[in-house]
Each structure stands twice: as C-alpha cells, then as structure tokens.
Coordinates of C-alpha atoms and ligand atoms in Angstrom, one line a residue:
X808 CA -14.9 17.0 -53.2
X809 CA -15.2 18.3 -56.6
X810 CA -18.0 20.4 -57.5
X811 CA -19.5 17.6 -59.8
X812 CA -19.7 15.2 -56.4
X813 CA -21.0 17.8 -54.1
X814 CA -23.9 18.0 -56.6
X815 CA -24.7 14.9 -56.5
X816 CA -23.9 14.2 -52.5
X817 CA -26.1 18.1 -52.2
X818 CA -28.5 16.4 -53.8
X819 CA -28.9 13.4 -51.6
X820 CA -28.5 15.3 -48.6
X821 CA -31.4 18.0 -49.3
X822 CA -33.2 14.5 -49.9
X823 CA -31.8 12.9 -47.1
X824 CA -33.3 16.5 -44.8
X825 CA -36.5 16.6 -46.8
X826 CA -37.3 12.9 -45.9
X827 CA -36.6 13.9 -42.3
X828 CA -39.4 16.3 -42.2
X829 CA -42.3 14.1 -43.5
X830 CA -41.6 11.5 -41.4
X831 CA -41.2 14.1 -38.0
X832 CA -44.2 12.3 -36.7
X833 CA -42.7 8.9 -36.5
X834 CA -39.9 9.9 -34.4
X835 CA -40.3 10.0 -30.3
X836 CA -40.1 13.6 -29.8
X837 CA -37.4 13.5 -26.6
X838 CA -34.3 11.2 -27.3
X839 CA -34.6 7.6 -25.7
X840 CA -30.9 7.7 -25.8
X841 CA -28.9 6.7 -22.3
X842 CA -25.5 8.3 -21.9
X843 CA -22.7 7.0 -23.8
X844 CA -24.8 5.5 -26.5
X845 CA -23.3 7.2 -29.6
X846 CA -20.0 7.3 -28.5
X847 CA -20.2 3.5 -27.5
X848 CA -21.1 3.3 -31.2
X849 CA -18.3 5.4 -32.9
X850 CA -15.4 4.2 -33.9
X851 CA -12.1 5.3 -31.2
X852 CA -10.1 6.5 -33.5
X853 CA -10.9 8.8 -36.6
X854 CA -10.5 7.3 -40.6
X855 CA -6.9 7.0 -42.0
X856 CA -8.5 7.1 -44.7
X857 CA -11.3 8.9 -46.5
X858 CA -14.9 7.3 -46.5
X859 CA -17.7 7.6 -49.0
X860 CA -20.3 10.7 -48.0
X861 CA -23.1 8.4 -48.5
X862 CA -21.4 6.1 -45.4
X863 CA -22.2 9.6 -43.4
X864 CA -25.7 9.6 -44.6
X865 CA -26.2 5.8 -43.5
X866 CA -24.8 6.8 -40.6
X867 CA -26.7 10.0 -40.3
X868 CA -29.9 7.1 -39.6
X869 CA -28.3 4.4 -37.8
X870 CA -26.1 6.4 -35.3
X871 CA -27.3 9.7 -35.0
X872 CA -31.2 10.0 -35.1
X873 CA -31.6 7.6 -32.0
X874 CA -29.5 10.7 -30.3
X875 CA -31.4 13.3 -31.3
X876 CA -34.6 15.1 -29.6
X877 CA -36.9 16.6 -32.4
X878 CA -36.7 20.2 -31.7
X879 CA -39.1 20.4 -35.0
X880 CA -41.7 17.4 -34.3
X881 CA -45.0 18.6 -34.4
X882 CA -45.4 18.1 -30.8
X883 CA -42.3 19.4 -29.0
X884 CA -43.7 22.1 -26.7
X885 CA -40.8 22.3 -24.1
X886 CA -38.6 25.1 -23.2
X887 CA -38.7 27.8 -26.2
X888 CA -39.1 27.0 -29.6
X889 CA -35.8 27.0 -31.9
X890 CA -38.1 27.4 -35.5
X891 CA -36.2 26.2 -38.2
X892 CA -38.1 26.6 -42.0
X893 CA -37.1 25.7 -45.3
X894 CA -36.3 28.8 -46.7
X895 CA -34.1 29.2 -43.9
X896 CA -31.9 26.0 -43.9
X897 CA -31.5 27.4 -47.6
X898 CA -29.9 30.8 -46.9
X899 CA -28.0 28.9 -44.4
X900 CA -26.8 26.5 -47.0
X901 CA -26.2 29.6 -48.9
X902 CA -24.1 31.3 -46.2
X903 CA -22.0 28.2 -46.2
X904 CA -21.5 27.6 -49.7
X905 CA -20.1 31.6 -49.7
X906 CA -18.3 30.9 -47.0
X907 CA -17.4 34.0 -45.9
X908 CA -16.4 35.3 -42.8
X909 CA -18.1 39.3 -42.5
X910 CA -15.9 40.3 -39.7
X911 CA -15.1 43.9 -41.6
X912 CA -17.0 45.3 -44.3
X913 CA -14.0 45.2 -46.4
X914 CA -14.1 41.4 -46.2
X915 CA -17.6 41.0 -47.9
X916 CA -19.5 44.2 -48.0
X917 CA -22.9 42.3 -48.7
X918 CA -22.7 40.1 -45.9
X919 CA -22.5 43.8 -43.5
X920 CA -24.8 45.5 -45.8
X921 CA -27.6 42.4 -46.5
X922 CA -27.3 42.6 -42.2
X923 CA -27.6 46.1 -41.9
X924 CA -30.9 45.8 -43.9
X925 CA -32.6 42.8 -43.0
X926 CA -33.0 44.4 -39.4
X927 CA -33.8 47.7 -40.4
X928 CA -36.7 45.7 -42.1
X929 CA -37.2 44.0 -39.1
X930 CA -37.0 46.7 -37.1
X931 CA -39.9 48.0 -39.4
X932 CA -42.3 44.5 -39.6
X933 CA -41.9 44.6 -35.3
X934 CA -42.5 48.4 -35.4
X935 CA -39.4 49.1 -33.0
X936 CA -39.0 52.4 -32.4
X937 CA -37.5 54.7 -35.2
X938 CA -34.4 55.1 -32.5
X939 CA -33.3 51.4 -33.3
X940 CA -33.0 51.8 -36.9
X941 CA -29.8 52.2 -39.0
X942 CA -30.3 55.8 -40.6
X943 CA -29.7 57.2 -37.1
X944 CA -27.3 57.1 -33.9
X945 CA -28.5 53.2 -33.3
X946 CA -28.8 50.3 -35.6
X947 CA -28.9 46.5 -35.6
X948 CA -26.3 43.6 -35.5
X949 CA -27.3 39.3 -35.7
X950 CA -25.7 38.0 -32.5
X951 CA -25.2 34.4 -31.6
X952 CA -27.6 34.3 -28.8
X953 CA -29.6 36.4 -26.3
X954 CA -27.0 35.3 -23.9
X955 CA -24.3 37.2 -25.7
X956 CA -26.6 40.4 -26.4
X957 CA -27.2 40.2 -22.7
X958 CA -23.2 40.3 -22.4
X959 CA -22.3 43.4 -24.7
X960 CA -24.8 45.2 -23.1
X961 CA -23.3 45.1 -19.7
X962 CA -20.3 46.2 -21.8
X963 CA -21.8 49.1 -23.5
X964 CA -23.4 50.1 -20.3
X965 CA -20.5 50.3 -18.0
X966 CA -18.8 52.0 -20.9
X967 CA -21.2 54.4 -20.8
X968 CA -21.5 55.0 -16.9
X969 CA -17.8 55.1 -16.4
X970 CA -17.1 57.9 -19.0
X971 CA -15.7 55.2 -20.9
X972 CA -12.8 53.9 -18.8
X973 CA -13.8 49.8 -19.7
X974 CA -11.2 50.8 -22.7
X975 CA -8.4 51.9 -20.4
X976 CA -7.9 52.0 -16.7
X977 CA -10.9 49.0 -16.5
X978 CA -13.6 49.3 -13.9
X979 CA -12.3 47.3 -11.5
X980 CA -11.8 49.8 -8.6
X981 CA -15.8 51.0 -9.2
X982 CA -18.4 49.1 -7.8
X983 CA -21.6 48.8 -10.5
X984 CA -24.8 47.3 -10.1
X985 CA -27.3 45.4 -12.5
X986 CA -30.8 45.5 -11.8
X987 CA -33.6 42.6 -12.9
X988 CA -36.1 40.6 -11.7
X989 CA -36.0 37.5 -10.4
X990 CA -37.9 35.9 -13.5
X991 CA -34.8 37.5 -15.9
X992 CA -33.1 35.3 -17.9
X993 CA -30.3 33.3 -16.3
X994 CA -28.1 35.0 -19.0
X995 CA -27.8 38.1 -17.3
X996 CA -26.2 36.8 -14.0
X997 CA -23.4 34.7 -16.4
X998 CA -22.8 38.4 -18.1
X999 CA -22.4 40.2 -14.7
X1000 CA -19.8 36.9 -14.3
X1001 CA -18.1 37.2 -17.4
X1002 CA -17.8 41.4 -17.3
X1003 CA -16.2 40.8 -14.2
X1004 CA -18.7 42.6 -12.0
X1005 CA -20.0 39.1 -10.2
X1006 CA -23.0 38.2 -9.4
X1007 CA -22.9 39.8 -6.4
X1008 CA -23.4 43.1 -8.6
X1009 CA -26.8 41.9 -9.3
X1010 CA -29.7 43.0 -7.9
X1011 CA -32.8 40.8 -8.4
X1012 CA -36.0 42.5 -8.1
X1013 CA -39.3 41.2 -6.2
X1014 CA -42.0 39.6 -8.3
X1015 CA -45.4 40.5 -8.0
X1016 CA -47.3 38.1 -7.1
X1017 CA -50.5 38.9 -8.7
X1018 CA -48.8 39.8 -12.3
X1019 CA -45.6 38.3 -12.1
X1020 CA -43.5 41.0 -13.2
X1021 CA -41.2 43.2 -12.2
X1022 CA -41.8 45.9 -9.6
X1023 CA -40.8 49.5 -10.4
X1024 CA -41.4 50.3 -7.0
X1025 CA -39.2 48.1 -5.7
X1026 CA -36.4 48.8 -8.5
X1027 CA -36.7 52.9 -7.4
X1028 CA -36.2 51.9 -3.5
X1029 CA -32.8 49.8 -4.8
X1030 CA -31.7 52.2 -7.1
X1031 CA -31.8 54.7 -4.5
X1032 CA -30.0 52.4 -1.9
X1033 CA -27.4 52.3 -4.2
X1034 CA -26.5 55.5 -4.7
X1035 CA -26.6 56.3 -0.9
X1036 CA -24.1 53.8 -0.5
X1037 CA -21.7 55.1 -3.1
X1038 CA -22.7 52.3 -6.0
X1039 CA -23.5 53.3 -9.5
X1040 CA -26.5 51.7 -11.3
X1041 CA -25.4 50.4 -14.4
X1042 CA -27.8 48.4 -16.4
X1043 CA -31.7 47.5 -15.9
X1044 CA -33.0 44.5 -17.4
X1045 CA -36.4 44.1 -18.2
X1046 CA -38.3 40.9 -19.7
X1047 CA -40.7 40.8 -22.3
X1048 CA -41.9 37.4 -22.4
X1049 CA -40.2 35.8 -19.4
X1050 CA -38.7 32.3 -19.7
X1051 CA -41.1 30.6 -17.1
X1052 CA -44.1 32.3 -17.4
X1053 CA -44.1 34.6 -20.9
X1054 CA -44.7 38.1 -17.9
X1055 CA -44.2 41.5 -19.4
X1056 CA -42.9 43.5 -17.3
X1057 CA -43.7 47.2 -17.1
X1058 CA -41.0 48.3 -19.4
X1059 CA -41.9 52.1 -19.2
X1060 CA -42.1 52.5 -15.6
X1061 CA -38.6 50.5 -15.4
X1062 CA -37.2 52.5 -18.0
X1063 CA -37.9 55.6 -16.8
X1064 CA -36.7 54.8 -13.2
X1065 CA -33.3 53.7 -14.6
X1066 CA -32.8 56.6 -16.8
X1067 CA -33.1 59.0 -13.6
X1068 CA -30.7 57.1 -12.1
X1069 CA -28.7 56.9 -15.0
X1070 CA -28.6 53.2 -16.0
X1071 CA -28.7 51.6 -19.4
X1072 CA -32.2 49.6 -20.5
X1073 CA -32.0 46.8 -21.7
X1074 CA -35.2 44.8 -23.1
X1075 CA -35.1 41.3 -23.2
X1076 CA -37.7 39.7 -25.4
X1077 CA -36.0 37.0 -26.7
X1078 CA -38.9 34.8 -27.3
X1079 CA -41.4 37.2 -27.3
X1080 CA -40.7 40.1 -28.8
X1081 CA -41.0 38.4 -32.5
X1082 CA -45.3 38.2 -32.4
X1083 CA -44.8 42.0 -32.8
X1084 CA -45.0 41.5 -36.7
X1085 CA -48.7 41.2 -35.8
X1086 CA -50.2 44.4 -34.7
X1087 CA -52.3 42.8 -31.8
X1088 CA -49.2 42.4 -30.2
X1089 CA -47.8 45.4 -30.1
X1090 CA -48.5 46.7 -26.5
X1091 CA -45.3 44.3 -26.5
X1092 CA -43.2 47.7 -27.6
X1093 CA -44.9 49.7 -25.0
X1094 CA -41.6 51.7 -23.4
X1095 CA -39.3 50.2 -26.0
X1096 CA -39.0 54.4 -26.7
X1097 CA -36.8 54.1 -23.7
X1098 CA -34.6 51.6 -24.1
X1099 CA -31.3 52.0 -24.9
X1100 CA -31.3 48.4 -26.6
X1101 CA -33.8 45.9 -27.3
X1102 CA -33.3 41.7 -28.4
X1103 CA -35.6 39.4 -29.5
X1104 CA -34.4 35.9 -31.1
X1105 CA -36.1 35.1 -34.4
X1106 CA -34.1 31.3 -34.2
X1107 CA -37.0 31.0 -31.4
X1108 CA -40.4 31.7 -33.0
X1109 CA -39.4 33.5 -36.3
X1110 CA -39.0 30.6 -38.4
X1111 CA -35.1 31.2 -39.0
X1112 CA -33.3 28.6 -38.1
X1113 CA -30.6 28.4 -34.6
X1114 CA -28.6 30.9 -34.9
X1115 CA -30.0 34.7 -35.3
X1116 CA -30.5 37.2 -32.4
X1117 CA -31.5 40.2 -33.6
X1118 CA -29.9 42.8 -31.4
X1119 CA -30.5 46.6 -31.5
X1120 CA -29.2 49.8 -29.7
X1121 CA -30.7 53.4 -29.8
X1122 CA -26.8 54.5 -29.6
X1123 CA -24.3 52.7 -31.3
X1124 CA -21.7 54.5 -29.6
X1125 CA -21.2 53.3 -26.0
X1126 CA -21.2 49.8 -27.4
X1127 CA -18.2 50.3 -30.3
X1128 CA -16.4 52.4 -27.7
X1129 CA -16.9 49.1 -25.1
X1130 CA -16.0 46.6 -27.8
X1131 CA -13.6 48.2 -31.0
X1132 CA -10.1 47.6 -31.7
X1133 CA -7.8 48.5 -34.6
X1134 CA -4.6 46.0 -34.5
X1135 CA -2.6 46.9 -37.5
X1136 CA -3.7 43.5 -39.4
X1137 CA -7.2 45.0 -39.9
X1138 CA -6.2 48.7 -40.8
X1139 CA -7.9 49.1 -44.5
X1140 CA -9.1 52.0 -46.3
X1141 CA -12.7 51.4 -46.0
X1142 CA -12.9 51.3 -42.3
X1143 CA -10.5 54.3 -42.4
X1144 CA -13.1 56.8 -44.6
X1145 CA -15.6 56.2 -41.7
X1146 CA -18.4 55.3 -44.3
X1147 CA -18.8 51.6 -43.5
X1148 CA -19.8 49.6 -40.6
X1149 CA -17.7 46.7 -39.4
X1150 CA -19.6 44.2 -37.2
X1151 CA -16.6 42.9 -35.6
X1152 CA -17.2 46.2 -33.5
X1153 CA -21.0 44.9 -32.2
X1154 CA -20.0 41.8 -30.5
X1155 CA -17.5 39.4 -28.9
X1156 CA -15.6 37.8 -31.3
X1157 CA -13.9 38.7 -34.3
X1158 CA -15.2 36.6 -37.1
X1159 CA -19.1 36.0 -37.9
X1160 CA -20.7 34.3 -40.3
X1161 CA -23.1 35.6 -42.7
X1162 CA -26.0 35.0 -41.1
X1163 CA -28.8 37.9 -42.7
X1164 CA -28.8 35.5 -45.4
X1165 CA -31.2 33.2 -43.7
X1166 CA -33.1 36.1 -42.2
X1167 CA -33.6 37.5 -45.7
X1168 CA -34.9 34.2 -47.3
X1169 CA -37.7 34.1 -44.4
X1170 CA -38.5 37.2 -44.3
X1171 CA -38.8 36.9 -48.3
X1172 CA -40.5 33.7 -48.3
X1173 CA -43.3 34.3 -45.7
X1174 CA -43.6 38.0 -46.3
X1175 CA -45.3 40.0 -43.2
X1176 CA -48.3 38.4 -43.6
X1177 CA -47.1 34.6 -43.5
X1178 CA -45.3 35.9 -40.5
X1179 CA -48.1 37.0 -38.9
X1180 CA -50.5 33.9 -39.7
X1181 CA -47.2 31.8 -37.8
X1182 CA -47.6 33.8 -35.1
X1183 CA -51.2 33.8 -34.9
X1184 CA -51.6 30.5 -35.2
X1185 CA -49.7 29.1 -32.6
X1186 CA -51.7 32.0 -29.8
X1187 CA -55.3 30.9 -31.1
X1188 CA -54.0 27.3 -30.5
X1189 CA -52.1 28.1 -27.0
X1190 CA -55.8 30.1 -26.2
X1191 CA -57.4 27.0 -26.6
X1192 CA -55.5 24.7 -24.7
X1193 CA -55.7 26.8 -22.0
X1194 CA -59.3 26.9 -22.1
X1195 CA -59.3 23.0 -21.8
X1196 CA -56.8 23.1 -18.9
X1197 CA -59.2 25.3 -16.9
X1198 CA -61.9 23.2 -17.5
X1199 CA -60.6 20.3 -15.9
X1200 CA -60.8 20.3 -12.2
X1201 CA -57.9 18.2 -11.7
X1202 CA -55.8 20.8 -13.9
X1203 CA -55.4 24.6 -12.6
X1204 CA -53.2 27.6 -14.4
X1205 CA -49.8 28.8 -12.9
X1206 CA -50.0 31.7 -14.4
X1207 CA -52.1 33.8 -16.9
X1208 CA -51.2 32.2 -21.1
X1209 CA -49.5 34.3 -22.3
X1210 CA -49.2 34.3 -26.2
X1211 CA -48.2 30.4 -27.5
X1212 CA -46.9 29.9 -23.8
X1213 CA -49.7 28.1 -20.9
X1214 CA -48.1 27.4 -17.7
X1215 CA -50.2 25.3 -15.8
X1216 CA -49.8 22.1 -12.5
X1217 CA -52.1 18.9 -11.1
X1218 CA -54.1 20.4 -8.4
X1219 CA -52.5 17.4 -6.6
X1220 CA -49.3 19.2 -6.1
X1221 CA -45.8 19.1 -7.2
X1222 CA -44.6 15.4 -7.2
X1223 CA -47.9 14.6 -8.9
X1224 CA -47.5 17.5 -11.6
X1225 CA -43.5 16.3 -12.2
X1226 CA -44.6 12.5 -12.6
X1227 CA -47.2 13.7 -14.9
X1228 CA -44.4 15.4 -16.7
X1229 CA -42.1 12.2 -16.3
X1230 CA -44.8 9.8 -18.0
X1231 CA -46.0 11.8 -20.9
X1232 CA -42.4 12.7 -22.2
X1233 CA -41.3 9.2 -21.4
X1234 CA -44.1 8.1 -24.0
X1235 CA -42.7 9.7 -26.7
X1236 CA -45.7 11.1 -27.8
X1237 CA -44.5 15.0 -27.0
X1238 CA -41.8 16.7 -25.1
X1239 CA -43.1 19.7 -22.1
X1240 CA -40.5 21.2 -19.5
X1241 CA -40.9 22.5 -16.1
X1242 CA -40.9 25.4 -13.9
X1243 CA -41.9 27.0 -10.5
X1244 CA -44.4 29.7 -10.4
X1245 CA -45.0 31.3 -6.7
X1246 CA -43.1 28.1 -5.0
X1247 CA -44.4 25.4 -6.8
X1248 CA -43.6 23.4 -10.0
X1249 CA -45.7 24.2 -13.2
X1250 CA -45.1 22.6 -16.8
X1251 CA -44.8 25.0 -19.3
X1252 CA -46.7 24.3 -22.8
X1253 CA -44.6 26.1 -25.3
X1254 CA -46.3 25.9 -28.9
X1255 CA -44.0 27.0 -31.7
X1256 CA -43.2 24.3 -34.3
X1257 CA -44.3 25.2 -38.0
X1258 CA -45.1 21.8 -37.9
X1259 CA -48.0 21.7 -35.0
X1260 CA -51.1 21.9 -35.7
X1261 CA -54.7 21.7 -34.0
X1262 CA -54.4 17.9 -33.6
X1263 CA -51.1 18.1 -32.0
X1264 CA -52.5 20.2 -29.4
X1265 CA -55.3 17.9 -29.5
X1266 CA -53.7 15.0 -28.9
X1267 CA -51.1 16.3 -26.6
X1268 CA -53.7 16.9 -23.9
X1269 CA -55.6 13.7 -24.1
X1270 CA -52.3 12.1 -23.4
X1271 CA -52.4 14.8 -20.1
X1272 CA -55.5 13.7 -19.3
X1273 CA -55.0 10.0 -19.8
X1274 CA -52.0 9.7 -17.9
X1275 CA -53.1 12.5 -14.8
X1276 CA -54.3 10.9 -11.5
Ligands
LIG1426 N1 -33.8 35.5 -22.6 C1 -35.0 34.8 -22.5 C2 -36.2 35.5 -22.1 C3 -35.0 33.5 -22.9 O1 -36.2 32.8 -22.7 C4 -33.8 32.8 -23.3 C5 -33.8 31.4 -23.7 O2 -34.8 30.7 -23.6 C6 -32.7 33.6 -23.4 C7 -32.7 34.9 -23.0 C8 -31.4 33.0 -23.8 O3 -31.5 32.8 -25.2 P1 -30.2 32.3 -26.1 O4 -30.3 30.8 -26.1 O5 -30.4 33.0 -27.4 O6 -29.0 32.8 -25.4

C-alpha cells in the first residue's frame, strides 16, 4: 500500500468508524450471533491473491458487525466498561502508524519518556501518593491488563520476600502465601498459577457481610497462622472497587497488617480507582500511602481505549530485580550509563507497543475537568437508577451503589432475577451481567459508555420494569 492509497483507504476507514458511532443506537447491543456464524461465512482458505481494501470494508458490514456486541452502545451496562473516545482511537492510530516497538529506551526514547510522563501526570490528576511517582524510588509503567499487573506483582513480591532468590535458586523449595478476599479479582488466583505458587497458596479472606469487604481481622488471624506454621506471607491484595459489587475494602487496616508481617500491598482498583480525578472520590486513596503498588485500568472508565493499565510501584526495585535480563542482543550504551528506563524491565514480555500515546491524547483532549464531568456523570446517573430500583417493591438492592455500579435482584428470587436478565438482553435493547451477592444472583448495572446518557438509563429500566413479573 503506497502512501497515496493508504490516504485514501485512511480516509474511508475513519469514515467507515465515524459512521459506526452515530448509528450505535441502531445496533442490538449483545450480538444475535450463534456459534459458527462468521466462520460459516468466511472463505476456507485465505486469498492467492490480493483483494481491494474497500472489499474489507464491505465486509467489515456484511460479515463482521452481526458478530459483534457493542461494548460502546449507549446502553451496554454489563460487566466493566472498556471506554473507547475519539481522541483515543487517534493516538492509537498514531502508535500504529510509528510503529514502534518501545521495549528499551534506546529503541524509541519518546515512546519510554511520553510513558514515563503521562502517568506521572496521572499519578497527579488521581492524587496517588507522591511514593508512586517517577522522581523517586517508584514510578509507573502501561501494562496490558490488570491481570498481568496482578502477575508482576506476585513477582516483585516474592522477589522481595525471598531476598531475591526468584533470579537464581527459584522459590520452589519455600512455601509463600497470597492473601485476598473472596470478592478479589479472579486474576490474582491465575497469577498465584502462573508464578508457580498454586492456588493452593492463596488464602481467600471472609467477607463481611454487612459491608462486603475484606476483613482485617480475619487477614491478621491468617497471617499469624501462617507464620506459626513455617509459611511466609507474600502478597496482600486488596480491591478498590470490587468486580461484583464496586466494595472498598479497608485498604489501611489491610496494609498495615501485611506490612507487619512483611507482605507486599497490592491495590487493585482496576475499575475504580480512575473516578479519583474527581476530588469527591478520593477517600478511594485512603491507605494507598501503604501500598507498595497500586492499578487502575483507564481502558475501563477513563475514556482510553482497550489496552492501558496503568500500573505503579512505590519501589521499582524488587520488581526489575524479579523481571530484568541483559542477553547480549540488548547490551547498548544507553541502558549501560544507568540514566534511562527500559520498560522491558516492568513487565512480561519483551516488546510493547507505544501505548502513552493514546493516554496523552485523552488526557489532552478532556483535560481534568472533562475527566471529571465523565466521571461524574455516569455516578449522578447510577445514583438515580438506584433510587428507582428501591422504589419498586418488586426490585430490592444487593448491595449498597457504589459509584456508576447498582447491583440489585427480583424480590422473587434467583431464577426470576436470571430470566429477567435473559429477556431484556435477548431484546436487544441493552446488555446487564450477573453476579451473586451473599448466596444469591444479582445483576450488576454498570454505566460507563461516553455514549449513555439520562434516556438510556431511562429507558433501560422501563424495559426492567416491563419485562419483570
Ligand atoms: N480487577 C478488577 C477489580 C476487575 O474488575 C477486573 C476486570 O473487570 C480485573 C482486575 C481484570 O482486568 P483486566 O481485563 O485489565 O485484566
């Protein structure tokens, strides 16, 4: 493709994308696809020869929008948001057109610098603790996902707790344990998996019933087990903003019970942890002080499109001593005077795309306060669907709202609150998931599209109403 004809083919594409979004609404927000549809549809074999971009774009309509569920429509509300913006399919377009691969400074410096920045600044617009921020010990790196920040730091952690023998001998003949709740992110058991500890290692910590969060009490009494039986805490994990219900678990009472006993803190606030750009949020950050690394995901409600976890640590060394190596291939001088960072040091793989360019068109775009009106939006409008759930006695809460998340059932029970479920997102008309909450099931109402607005809400809970018994 010549640069003349990916002007014009850019050109029809950024139509073909800004068409998409004005006409979101006519699309049914969960796919109506069956299995096997598309690939029923493909051709078997792949072109001999090459075809016409605009036969992609045809088929862009014909084949792959009947497959796709519309994370962006206006009235998804399932799971966790995955935002995606303008400015930030831009700098992504950006990032590929470069298409540079950051893994050392050496081999873009901007692309490590532009990172190290962007989440200084968003260390600053969250008002993290200074600890997290570059000009220190710490500093903060773009993962792909939660999942993997939830991964490297297990590493750093057992790095750190064994006196770093993860770069040697291995930990193998230790035993470890991870400590969470039972709320925690799935992601933490696949990490105790993939470090090798098992899940076994983990220990999952009671929920109170009343707040549904962690509690300290009961993380103290297995902390101490533990170490009477010869096994070393490792890691505590606490959620900010857990995935079923949005609890907030008492980070400062967790924290300081793991840092007695030695163990890393990690904060999970993968969802959450973003609505700290707006200062009425910030009891959000209560503890982060004593966290030895903190994630929030602003591909969830931060308007930057899938992928960009934003990943910090207080101390930067426990993780590049669980996670550097220098083969020979990579040996330049910059790296050698000490003076640079190289990202391929902060997480699993080698390469890594240059992703702060997205970040840094949103956050230049919206500016704090655009941020903050995104945020607040979607809570005033969560606030008020709650409000309506209450008053309908055939509706009760699961759990207390919590920002832009309402978990809530049918007072009938749980095959009437999953067939409720099953209608409305069989409709078309929006998309809601499920959880359970104390031993029964509860949808989960999960506002977060730039796209929704009042009459979404609106409409999405007459279509509740109309459809419960
Ligand atoms: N942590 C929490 C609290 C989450 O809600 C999620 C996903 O919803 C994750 C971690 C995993 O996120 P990711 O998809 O970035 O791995």
């Amino acid at each position: 493709m010549t640069p003349e004809e990916f002007r014009r083919h850019g050109y029809a594409a950024i139509d073909w994308i800004a068409d998409y979004y004005e006409r979101l609404e006519t699309f049914p927000v969960l796919s109506q696809a069956k299995p096997g549809d598309l690939r029923a549809a493909l051709p078997p074999h792949p072109p001999e020869y090459g075809e016409p971009f605009e036969q992609v774009l045809a088929d862009l309509d014909s084949l792959i929008l009947p497959g796709i569920t519309h994370w962006q429509h206006p009235s998804f509300f399932a799971y966790f948001p995955a935002n995606a913006s303008g400015p930030a399919i831009l700098g992504d377009l950006l990032a590929s057109g470069l298409g540079v691969q950051g893994m050392l400074w050496a081999t873009s410096p901007a692309a490590t610098e532009l990172e190290t920045h962007v989440l200084d600044w968003l260390a600053e617009l969250l008002d993290l603790p200074a600890r997290f921020r570059s000009d220190g010990p710490g500093g903060g790196v773009i993962q792909h996902s939660a999942s993997d920040a939830a991964l490297v730091a297990v590493l750093a952690a057992l790095h750190r707790v064994s006196g770093g023998r993860t770069e040697r001998g291995g930990v193998g003949a230790e035993r470890y344990a991870v400590y969470t709740c039972a709320h925690t992110h799935s992601s933490v058991e696949k990490a105790c998996r993939i470090a090798g500890l098992g899940a076994d290692a983990l220990r999952k910590l009671d929920v109170d019933p009343e707040t549904m969060t962690a509690r300290p009490d009961d993380l103290r009494a297995l902390l101490d087990a533990d170490r009477a039986a010869g096994i070393t805490p490792a890691l505590v994990v606490a959620s900010v903003g857990a995935t079923g219900t949005g609890a907030v678990d008492p980070v400062r009472a967790l924290a300081t019970a793991a840092r007695e006993a030695g163990a890393w803190v990690h904060v999970d606030a993968a969802w959450a942890g973003v609505a700290a750009v707006a200062p009425e949020f910030r009891y959000l950050n209560d503890g982060l002080e004593l966290a030895d690394s903190y994630v929030t995901n602003p591909h969830k409600w931060l308007l930057t499109n899938f992928d960009c976890d934003a990943f910090w640590v207080a101390d930067r060394a426990p993780l590049l001593g669980a996670l550097s190596i220098l083969p020979e291939y990579l040996r330049n001088s910059a790296t050698e005077s000490g003076a640079v960072t190289d990202y391929r040091d902060w997480h699993v793989p080698l390469g890594r795309r240059f992703r702060a360019l997205k970040l840094w068109s949103v956050l230049r775009w919206y500016g704090a306060e655009g941020l903050r009106n995104h945020i607040r939006g979607h809570v005033a409008l969560a606030q008020e669907f709650a409000s309506w759930v209450a008053a309908d006695e055939r509706f009760e809460l699961a759990a207390a709202p919590q920002l832009a998340l309402v978990t809530f059932r049918l007072a009938a029970g749980d095959d009437a609150t999953l067939e409720l479920m099953r209608r409305v997102n069989e409709s078309g008309a929006l998309y809601l998931t499920h959880t359970v909450v104390g031993g029964a099931v509860a949808l989960r109402f999960a506002i977060g599209s730039p796209q929704t607005e009042h009459r979404h809400v609106a409409a999405a809970w007459h279509a509740l109403q109309a459809s419960a018994p």
